[in-house]
mmCIF file of C-alpha atoms in Angstrom:
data_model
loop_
_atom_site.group_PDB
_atom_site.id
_atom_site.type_symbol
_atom_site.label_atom_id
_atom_site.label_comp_id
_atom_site.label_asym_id
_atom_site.label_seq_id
_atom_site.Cartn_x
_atom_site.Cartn_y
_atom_site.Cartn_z
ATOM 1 C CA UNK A 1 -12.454 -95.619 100.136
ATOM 2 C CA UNK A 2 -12.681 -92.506 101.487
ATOM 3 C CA UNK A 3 -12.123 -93.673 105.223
ATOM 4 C CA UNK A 4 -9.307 -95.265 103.913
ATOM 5 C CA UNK A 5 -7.937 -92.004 102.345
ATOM 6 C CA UNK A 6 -8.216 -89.937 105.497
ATOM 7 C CA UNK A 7 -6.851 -93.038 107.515
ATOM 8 C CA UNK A 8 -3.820 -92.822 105.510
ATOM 9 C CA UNK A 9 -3.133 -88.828 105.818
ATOM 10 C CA UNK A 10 -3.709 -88.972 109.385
ATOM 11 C CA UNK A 11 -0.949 -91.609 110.018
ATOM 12 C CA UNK A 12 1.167 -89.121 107.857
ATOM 13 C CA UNK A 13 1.013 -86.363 110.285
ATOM 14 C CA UNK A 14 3.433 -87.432 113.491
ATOM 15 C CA UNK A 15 5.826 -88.665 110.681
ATOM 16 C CA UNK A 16 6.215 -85.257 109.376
ATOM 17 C CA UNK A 17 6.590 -84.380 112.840
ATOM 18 C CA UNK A 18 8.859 -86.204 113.869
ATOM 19 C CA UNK A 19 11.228 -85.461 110.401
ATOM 20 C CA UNK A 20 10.778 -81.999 111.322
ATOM 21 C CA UNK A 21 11.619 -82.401 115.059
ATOM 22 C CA UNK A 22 14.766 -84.232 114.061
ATOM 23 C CA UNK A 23 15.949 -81.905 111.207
ATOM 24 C CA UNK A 24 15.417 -78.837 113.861
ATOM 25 C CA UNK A 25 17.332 -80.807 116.275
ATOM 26 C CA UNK A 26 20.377 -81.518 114.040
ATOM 27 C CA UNK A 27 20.570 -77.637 112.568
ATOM 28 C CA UNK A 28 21.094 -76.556 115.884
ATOM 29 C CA UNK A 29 23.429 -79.147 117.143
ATOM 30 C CA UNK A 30 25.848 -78.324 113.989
ATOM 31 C CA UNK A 31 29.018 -76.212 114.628
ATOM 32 C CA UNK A 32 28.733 -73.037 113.473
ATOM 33 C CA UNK A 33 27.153 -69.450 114.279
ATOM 34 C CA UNK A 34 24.655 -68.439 111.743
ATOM 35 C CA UNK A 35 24.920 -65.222 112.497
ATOM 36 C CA UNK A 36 28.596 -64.965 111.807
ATOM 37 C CA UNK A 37 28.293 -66.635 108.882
ATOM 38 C CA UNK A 38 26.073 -64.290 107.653
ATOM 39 C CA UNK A 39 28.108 -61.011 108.368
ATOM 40 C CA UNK A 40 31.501 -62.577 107.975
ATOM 41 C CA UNK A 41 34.518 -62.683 110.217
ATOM 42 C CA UNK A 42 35.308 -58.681 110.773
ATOM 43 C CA UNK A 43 32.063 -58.013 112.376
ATOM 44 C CA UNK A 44 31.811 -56.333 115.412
ATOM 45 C CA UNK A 45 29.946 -57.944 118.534
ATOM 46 C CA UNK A 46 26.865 -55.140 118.383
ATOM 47 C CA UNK A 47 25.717 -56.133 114.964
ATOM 48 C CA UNK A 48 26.723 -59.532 115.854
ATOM 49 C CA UNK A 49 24.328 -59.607 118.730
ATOM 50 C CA UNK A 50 21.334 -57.887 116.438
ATOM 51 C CA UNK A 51 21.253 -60.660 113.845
ATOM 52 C CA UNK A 52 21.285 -63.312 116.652
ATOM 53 C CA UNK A 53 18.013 -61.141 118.155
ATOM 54 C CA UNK A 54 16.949 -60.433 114.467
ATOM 55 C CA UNK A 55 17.207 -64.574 114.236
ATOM 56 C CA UNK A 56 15.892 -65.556 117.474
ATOM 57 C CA UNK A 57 19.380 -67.571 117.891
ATOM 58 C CA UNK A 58 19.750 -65.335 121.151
ATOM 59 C CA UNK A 59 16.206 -67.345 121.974
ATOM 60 C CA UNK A 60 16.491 -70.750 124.444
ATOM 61 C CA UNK A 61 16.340 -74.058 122.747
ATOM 62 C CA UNK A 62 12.223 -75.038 123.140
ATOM 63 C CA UNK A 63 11.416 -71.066 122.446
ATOM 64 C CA UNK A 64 13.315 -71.573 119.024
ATOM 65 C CA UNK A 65 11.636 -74.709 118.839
ATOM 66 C CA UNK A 66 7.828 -73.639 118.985
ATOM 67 C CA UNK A 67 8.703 -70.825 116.778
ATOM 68 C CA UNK A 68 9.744 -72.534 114.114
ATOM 69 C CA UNK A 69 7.102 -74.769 114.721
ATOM 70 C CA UNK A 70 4.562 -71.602 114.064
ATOM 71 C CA UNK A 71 6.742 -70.519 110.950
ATOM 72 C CA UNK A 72 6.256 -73.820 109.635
ATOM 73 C CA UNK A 73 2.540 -73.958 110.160
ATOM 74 C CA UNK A 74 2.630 -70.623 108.231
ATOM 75 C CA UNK A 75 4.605 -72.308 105.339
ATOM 76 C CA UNK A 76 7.406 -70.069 106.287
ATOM 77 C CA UNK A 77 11.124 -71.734 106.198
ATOM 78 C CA UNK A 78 12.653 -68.793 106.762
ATOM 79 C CA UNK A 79 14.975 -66.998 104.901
ATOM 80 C CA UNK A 80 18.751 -67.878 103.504
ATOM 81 C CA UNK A 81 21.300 -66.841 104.639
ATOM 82 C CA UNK A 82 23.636 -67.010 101.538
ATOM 83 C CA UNK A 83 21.050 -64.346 99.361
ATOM 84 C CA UNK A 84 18.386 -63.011 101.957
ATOM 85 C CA UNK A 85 16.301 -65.183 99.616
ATOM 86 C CA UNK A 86 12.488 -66.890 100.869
ATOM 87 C CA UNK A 87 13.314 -70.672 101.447
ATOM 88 C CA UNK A 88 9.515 -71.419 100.255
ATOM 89 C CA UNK A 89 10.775 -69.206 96.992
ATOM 90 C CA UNK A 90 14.057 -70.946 96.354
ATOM 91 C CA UNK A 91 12.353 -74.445 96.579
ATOM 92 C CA UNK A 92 9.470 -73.795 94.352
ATOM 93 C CA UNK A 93 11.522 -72.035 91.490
ATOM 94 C CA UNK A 94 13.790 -75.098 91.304
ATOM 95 C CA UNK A 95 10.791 -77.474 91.995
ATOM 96 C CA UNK A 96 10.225 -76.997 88.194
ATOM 97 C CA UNK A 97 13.298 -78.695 87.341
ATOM 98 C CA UNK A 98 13.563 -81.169 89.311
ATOM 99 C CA UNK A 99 9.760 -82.216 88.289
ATOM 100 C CA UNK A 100 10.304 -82.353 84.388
ATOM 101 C CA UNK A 101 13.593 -84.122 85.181
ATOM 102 C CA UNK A 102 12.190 -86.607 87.610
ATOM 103 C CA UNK A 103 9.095 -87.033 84.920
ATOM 104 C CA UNK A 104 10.666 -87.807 82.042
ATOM 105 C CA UNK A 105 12.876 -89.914 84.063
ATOM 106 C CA UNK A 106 10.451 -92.068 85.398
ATOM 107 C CA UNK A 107 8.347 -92.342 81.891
ATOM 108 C CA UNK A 108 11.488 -93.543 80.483
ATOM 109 C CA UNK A 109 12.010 -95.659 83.372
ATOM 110 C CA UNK A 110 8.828 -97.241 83.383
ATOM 111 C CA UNK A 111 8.063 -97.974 79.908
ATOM 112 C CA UNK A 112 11.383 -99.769 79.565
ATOM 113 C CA UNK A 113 11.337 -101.623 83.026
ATOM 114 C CA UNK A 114 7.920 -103.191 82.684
ATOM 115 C CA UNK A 115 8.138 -103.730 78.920
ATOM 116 C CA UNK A 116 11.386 -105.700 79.948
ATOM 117 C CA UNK A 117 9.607 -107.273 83.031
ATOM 118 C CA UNK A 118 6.924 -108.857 81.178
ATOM 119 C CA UNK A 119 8.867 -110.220 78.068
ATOM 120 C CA UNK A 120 11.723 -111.803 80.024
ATOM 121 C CA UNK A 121 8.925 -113.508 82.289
ATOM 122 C CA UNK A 122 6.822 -114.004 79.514
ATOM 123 C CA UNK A 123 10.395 -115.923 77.450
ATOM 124 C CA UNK A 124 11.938 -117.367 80.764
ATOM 125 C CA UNK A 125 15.316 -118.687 79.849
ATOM 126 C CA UNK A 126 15.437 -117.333 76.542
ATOM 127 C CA UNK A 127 18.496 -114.967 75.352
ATOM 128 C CA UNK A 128 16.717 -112.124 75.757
ATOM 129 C CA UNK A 129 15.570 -112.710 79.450
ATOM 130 C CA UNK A 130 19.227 -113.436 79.921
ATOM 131 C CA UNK A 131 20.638 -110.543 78.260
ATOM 132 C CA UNK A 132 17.718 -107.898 79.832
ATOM 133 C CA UNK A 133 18.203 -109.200 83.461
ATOM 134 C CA UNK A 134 22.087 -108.853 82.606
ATOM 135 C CA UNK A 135 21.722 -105.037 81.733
ATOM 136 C CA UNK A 136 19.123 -105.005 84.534
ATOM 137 C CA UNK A 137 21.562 -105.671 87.583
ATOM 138 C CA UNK A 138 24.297 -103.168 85.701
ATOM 139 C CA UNK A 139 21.947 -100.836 85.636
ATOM 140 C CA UNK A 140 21.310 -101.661 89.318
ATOM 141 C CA UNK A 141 24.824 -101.756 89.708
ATOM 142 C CA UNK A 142 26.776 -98.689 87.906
ATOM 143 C CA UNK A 143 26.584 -95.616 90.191
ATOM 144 C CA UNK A 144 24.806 -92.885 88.814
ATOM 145 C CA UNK A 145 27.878 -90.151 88.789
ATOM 146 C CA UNK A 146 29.636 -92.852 86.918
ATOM 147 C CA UNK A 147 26.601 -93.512 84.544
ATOM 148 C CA UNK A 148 26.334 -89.419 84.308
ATOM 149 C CA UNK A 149 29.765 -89.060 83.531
ATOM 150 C CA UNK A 150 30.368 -91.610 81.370
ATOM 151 C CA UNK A 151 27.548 -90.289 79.326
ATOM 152 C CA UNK A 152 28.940 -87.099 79.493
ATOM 153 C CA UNK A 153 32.161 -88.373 77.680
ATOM 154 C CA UNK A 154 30.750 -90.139 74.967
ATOM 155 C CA UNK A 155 27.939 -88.229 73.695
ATOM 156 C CA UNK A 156 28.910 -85.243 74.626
ATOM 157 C CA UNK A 157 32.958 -84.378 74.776
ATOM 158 C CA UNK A 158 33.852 -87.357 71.989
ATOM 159 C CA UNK A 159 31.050 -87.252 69.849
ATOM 160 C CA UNK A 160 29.361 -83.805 70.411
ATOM 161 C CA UNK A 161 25.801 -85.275 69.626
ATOM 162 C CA UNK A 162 24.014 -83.471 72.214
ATOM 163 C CA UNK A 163 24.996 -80.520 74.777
ATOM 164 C CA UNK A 164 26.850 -81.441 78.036
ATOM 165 C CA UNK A 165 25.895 -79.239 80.832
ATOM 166 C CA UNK A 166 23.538 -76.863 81.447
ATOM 167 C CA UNK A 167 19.260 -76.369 81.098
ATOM 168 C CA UNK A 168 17.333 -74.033 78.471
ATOM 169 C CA UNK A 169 13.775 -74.127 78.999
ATOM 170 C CA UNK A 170 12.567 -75.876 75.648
ATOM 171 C CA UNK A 171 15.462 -77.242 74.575
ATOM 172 C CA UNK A 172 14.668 -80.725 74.618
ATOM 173 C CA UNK A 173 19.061 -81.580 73.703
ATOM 174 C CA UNK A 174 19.868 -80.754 77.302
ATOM 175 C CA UNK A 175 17.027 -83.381 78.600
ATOM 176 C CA UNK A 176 18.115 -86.121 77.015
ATOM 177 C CA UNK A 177 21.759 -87.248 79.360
ATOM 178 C CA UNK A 178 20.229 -86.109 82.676
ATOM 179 C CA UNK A 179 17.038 -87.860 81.933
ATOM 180 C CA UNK A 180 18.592 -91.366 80.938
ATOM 181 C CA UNK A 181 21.371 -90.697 83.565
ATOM 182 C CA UNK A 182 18.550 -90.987 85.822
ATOM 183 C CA UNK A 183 16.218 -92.823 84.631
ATOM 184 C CA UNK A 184 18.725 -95.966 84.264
ATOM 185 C CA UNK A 185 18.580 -97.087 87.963
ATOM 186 C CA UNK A 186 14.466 -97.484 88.300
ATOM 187 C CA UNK A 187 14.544 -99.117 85.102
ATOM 188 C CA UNK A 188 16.555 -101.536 86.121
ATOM 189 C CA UNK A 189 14.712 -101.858 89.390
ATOM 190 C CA UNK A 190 11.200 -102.298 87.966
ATOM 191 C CA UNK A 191 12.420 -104.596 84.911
ATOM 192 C CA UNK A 192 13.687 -106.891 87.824
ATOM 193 C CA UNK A 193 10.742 -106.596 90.045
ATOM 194 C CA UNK A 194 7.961 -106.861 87.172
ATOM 195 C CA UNK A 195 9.848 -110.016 85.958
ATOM 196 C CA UNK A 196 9.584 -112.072 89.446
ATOM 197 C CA UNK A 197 6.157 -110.562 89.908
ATOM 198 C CA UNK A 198 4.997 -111.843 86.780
ATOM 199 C CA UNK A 199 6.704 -115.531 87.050
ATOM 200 C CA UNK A 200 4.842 -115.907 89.672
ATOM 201 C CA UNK A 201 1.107 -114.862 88.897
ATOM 202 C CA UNK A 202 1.944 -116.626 85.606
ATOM 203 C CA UNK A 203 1.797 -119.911 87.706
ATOM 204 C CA UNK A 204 -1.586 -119.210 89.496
ATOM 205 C CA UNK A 205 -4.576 -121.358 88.968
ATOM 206 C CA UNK A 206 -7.063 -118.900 87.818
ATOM 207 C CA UNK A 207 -3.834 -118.288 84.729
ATOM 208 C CA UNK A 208 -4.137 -122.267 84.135
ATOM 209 C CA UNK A 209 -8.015 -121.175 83.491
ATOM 210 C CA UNK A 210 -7.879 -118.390 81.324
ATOM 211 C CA UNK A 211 -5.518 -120.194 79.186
ATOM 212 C CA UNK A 212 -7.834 -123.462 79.393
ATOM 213 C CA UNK A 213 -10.930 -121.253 78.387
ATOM 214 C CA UNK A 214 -9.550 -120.689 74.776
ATOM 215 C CA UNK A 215 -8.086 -117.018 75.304
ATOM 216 C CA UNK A 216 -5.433 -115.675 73.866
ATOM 217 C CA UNK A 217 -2.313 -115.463 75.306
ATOM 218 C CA UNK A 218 -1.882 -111.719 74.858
ATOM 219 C CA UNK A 219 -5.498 -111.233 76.680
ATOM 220 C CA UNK A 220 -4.193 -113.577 79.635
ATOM 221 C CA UNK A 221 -0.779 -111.862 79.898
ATOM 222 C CA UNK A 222 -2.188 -107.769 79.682
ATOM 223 C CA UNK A 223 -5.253 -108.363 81.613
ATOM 224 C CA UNK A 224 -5.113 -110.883 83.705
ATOM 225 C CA UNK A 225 -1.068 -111.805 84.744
ATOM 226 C CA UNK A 226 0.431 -108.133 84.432
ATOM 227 C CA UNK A 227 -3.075 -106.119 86.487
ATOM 228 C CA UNK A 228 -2.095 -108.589 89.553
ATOM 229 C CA UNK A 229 1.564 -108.262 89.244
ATOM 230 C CA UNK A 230 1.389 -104.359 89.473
ATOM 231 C CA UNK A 231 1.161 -103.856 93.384
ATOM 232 C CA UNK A 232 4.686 -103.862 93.755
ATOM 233 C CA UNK A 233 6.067 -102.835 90.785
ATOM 234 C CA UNK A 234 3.542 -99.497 91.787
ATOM 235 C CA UNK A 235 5.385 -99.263 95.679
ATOM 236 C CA UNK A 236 8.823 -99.744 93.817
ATOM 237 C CA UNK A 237 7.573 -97.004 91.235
ATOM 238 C CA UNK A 238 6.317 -94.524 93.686
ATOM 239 C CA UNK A 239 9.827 -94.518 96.133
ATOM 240 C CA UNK A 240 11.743 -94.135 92.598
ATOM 241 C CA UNK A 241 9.525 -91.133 91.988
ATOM 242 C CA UNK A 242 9.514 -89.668 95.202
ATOM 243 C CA UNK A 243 13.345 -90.105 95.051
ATOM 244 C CA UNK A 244 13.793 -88.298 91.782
ATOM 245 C CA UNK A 245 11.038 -85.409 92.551
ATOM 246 C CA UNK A 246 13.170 -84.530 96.067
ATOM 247 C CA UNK A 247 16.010 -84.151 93.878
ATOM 248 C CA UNK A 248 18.835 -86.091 92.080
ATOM 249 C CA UNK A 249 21.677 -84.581 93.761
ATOM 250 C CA UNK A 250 24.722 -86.333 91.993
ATOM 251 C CA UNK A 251 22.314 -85.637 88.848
ATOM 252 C CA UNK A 252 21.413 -81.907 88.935
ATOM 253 C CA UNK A 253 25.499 -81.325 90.404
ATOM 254 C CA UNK A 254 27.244 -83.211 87.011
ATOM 255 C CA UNK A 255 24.505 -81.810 84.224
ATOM 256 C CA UNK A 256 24.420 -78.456 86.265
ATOM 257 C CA UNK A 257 21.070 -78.598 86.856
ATOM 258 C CA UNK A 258 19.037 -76.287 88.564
ATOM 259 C CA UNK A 259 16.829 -78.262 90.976
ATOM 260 C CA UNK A 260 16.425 -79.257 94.173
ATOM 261 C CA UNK A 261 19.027 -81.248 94.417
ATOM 262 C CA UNK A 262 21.687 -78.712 93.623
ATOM 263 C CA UNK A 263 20.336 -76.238 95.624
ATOM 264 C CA UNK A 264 21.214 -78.786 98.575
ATOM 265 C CA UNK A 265 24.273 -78.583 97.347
ATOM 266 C CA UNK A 266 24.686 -75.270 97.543
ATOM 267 C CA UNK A 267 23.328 -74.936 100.642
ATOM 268 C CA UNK A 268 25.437 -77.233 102.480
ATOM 269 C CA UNK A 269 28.851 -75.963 100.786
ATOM 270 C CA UNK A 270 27.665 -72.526 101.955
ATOM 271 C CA UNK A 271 26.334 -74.088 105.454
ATOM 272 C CA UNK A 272 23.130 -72.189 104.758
ATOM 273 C CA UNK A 273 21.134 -73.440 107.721
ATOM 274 C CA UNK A 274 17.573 -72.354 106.986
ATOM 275 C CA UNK A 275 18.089 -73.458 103.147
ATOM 276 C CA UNK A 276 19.193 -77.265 104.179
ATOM 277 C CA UNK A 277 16.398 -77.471 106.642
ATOM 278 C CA UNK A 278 13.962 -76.104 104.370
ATOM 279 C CA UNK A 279 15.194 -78.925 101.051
ATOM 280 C CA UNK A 280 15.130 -81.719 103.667
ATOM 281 C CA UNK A 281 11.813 -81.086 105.136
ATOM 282 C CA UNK A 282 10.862 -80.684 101.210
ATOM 283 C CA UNK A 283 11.793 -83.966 100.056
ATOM 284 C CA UNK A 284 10.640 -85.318 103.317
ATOM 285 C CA UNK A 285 7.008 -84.179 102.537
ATOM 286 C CA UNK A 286 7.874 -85.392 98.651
ATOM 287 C CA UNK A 287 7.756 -88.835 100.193
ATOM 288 C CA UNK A 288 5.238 -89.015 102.395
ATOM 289 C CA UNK A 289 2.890 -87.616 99.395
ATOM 290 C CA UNK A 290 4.094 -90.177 96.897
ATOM 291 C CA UNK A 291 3.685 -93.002 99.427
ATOM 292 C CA UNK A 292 0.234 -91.641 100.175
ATOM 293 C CA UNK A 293 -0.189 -92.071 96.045
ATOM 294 C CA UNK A 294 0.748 -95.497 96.391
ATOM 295 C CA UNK A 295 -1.196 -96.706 99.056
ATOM 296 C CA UNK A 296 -4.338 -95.105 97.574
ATOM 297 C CA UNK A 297 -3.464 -96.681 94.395
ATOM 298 C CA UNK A 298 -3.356 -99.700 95.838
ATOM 299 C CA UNK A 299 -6.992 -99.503 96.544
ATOM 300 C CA UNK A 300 -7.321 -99.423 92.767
ATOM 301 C CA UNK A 301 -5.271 -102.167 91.594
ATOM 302 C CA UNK A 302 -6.714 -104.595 94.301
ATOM 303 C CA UNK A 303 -9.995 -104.076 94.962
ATOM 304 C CA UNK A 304 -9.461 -106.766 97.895
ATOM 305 C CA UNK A 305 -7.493 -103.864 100.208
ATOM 306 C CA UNK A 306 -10.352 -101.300 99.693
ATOM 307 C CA UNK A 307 -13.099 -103.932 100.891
ATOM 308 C CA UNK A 308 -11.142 -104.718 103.488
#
């Protein structure tokens, strides 16, 4: 297992390479002088031509390059333009955010997807697979600013049950529309997924046997059908959560929440360079961890793949 660990985090590495060569790449092929935006438009050339030296931007191409490189190897993303502020600051004070959002999200998301996964596969046919798998591919469906916003007028503006913007620590009110807003999407996704999974472990032989052997049907269905129906439902699971934990953009913008996501925002409305390659090479990373999760979960689930 532990081969099988290290195996994995090695083939990680030229990945986040190659994200980072590419990101580097596109930042400096984007119109627009840093340095100018930084100063503004009455600058004169001499402090013009300091920040560039100050930034390195005076610097050819593959010298820019392996310094950033270095930087990065440092944990250093450099610094924002917009508020002089640490990119490596900016990211982990909104990290918090985003990762209560993205967790609640995805408990929400998960109890409700696989609870509706296993009864419509477990009640084929019946009304309520119909009407679950009908909600399902709505949820799948209804994009999630219009999910967000809808919420927003309803519970909010029209019936003033809960808060409608905003984010105070504690206050579990201003959780509740971001989180289902959210969460809806995966839901619907895994309540799909764990419902074809299970149809078809359900009509395996060593199923035919358990159920011939005299045990109950709950026993066959928990332990037996839904254990070797996981696998994918835990790769769909882990994207969802990597998704949510790099940051729900349209999310975090509508509720005005302060995350990742909205810091990309930011960043790109204020074409803050260092800031936009420092949240992409974030939720980059965000990924390539949760996939890691996965596949080592795997090992878990199947005891097959870790023999192997």
């Amino acid at each position: 297992m532990f081969s099988y660990i290290v195996r994995k985090m090695l083939y990680a590495v030229p990945v986040i390479w190659g994200v980072v060569t590419i990101v580097f790449i596109l930042m400096t092929i984007v119109p627009g002088d840093p340095a100018r935006l930084m100063m503004g438009q009455r600058g004169d050339p001499e402090t013009l031509a300091r920040i560039r030296a100050d930034l390195g931007l005076d610097l050819p191409i593959h010298k820019q390059y392996t310094r950033f490189l270095k930087d990065l190897v440092r944990g250093d993303l450099g610094v924002s333009y917009r508020n002089n502020e640490k990119v490596v600051d900016a990211l982990m004070t909104r990290f918090g955010a985003t990762l209560k959002l993205a967790f609640w999200a995805m408990v929400l998301a998960a109890l409700l997807g696989i609870l509706a996964g296993v009864v419509s596969a477990v009640k084929q046919y019946s009304i309520f697979d119909y009407s679950a798998m009908f909600i399902a591919i709505s949820g799948i469906s209804a994009p999630v600013f219009w999910v967000g916003l809808l919420l927003l007028l309803i519970f909010a503006y029209t019936l003033h049950l809960v808060p409608g913007v905003g984010y105070v620590p504690g206050d579990w009110r201003y959780f509740i529309l971001p989180v289902i807003t959210l969460g809806v999407r995966p839901a619907a996704l895994i309540a799909r997924l764990t419902r074809s999974c299970m149809l078809e472990v359900l009509t395996q032989d060593y199923i035919r046997t358990a159920r011939a052997k005299g045990l109950r049907e709950r026993i066959v269905i928990m332990r037996h059908a839904l254990k070797n129906a996981l696998i994918p439902v835990v790769t769909i699971i882990g994207t969802q959560v990597a998704e949510l934990l790099s940051g729900a953009v349209l999310t975090e913008t509508i509720f005005a929440w302060p995350g990742v996501g909205r810091l990309a925002v930011e960043a790109l409305i204020a074409r803050d360079f260092p800031m936009i390659r420092g949240t992409v090479i974030f939720m980059a990373v965000i990924f390539l961890v949760a996939n890691l999760i996965v596949d080592i979960s795997y090992g878990f689930i199947d005891p097959r793949i870790r023999y192997d």
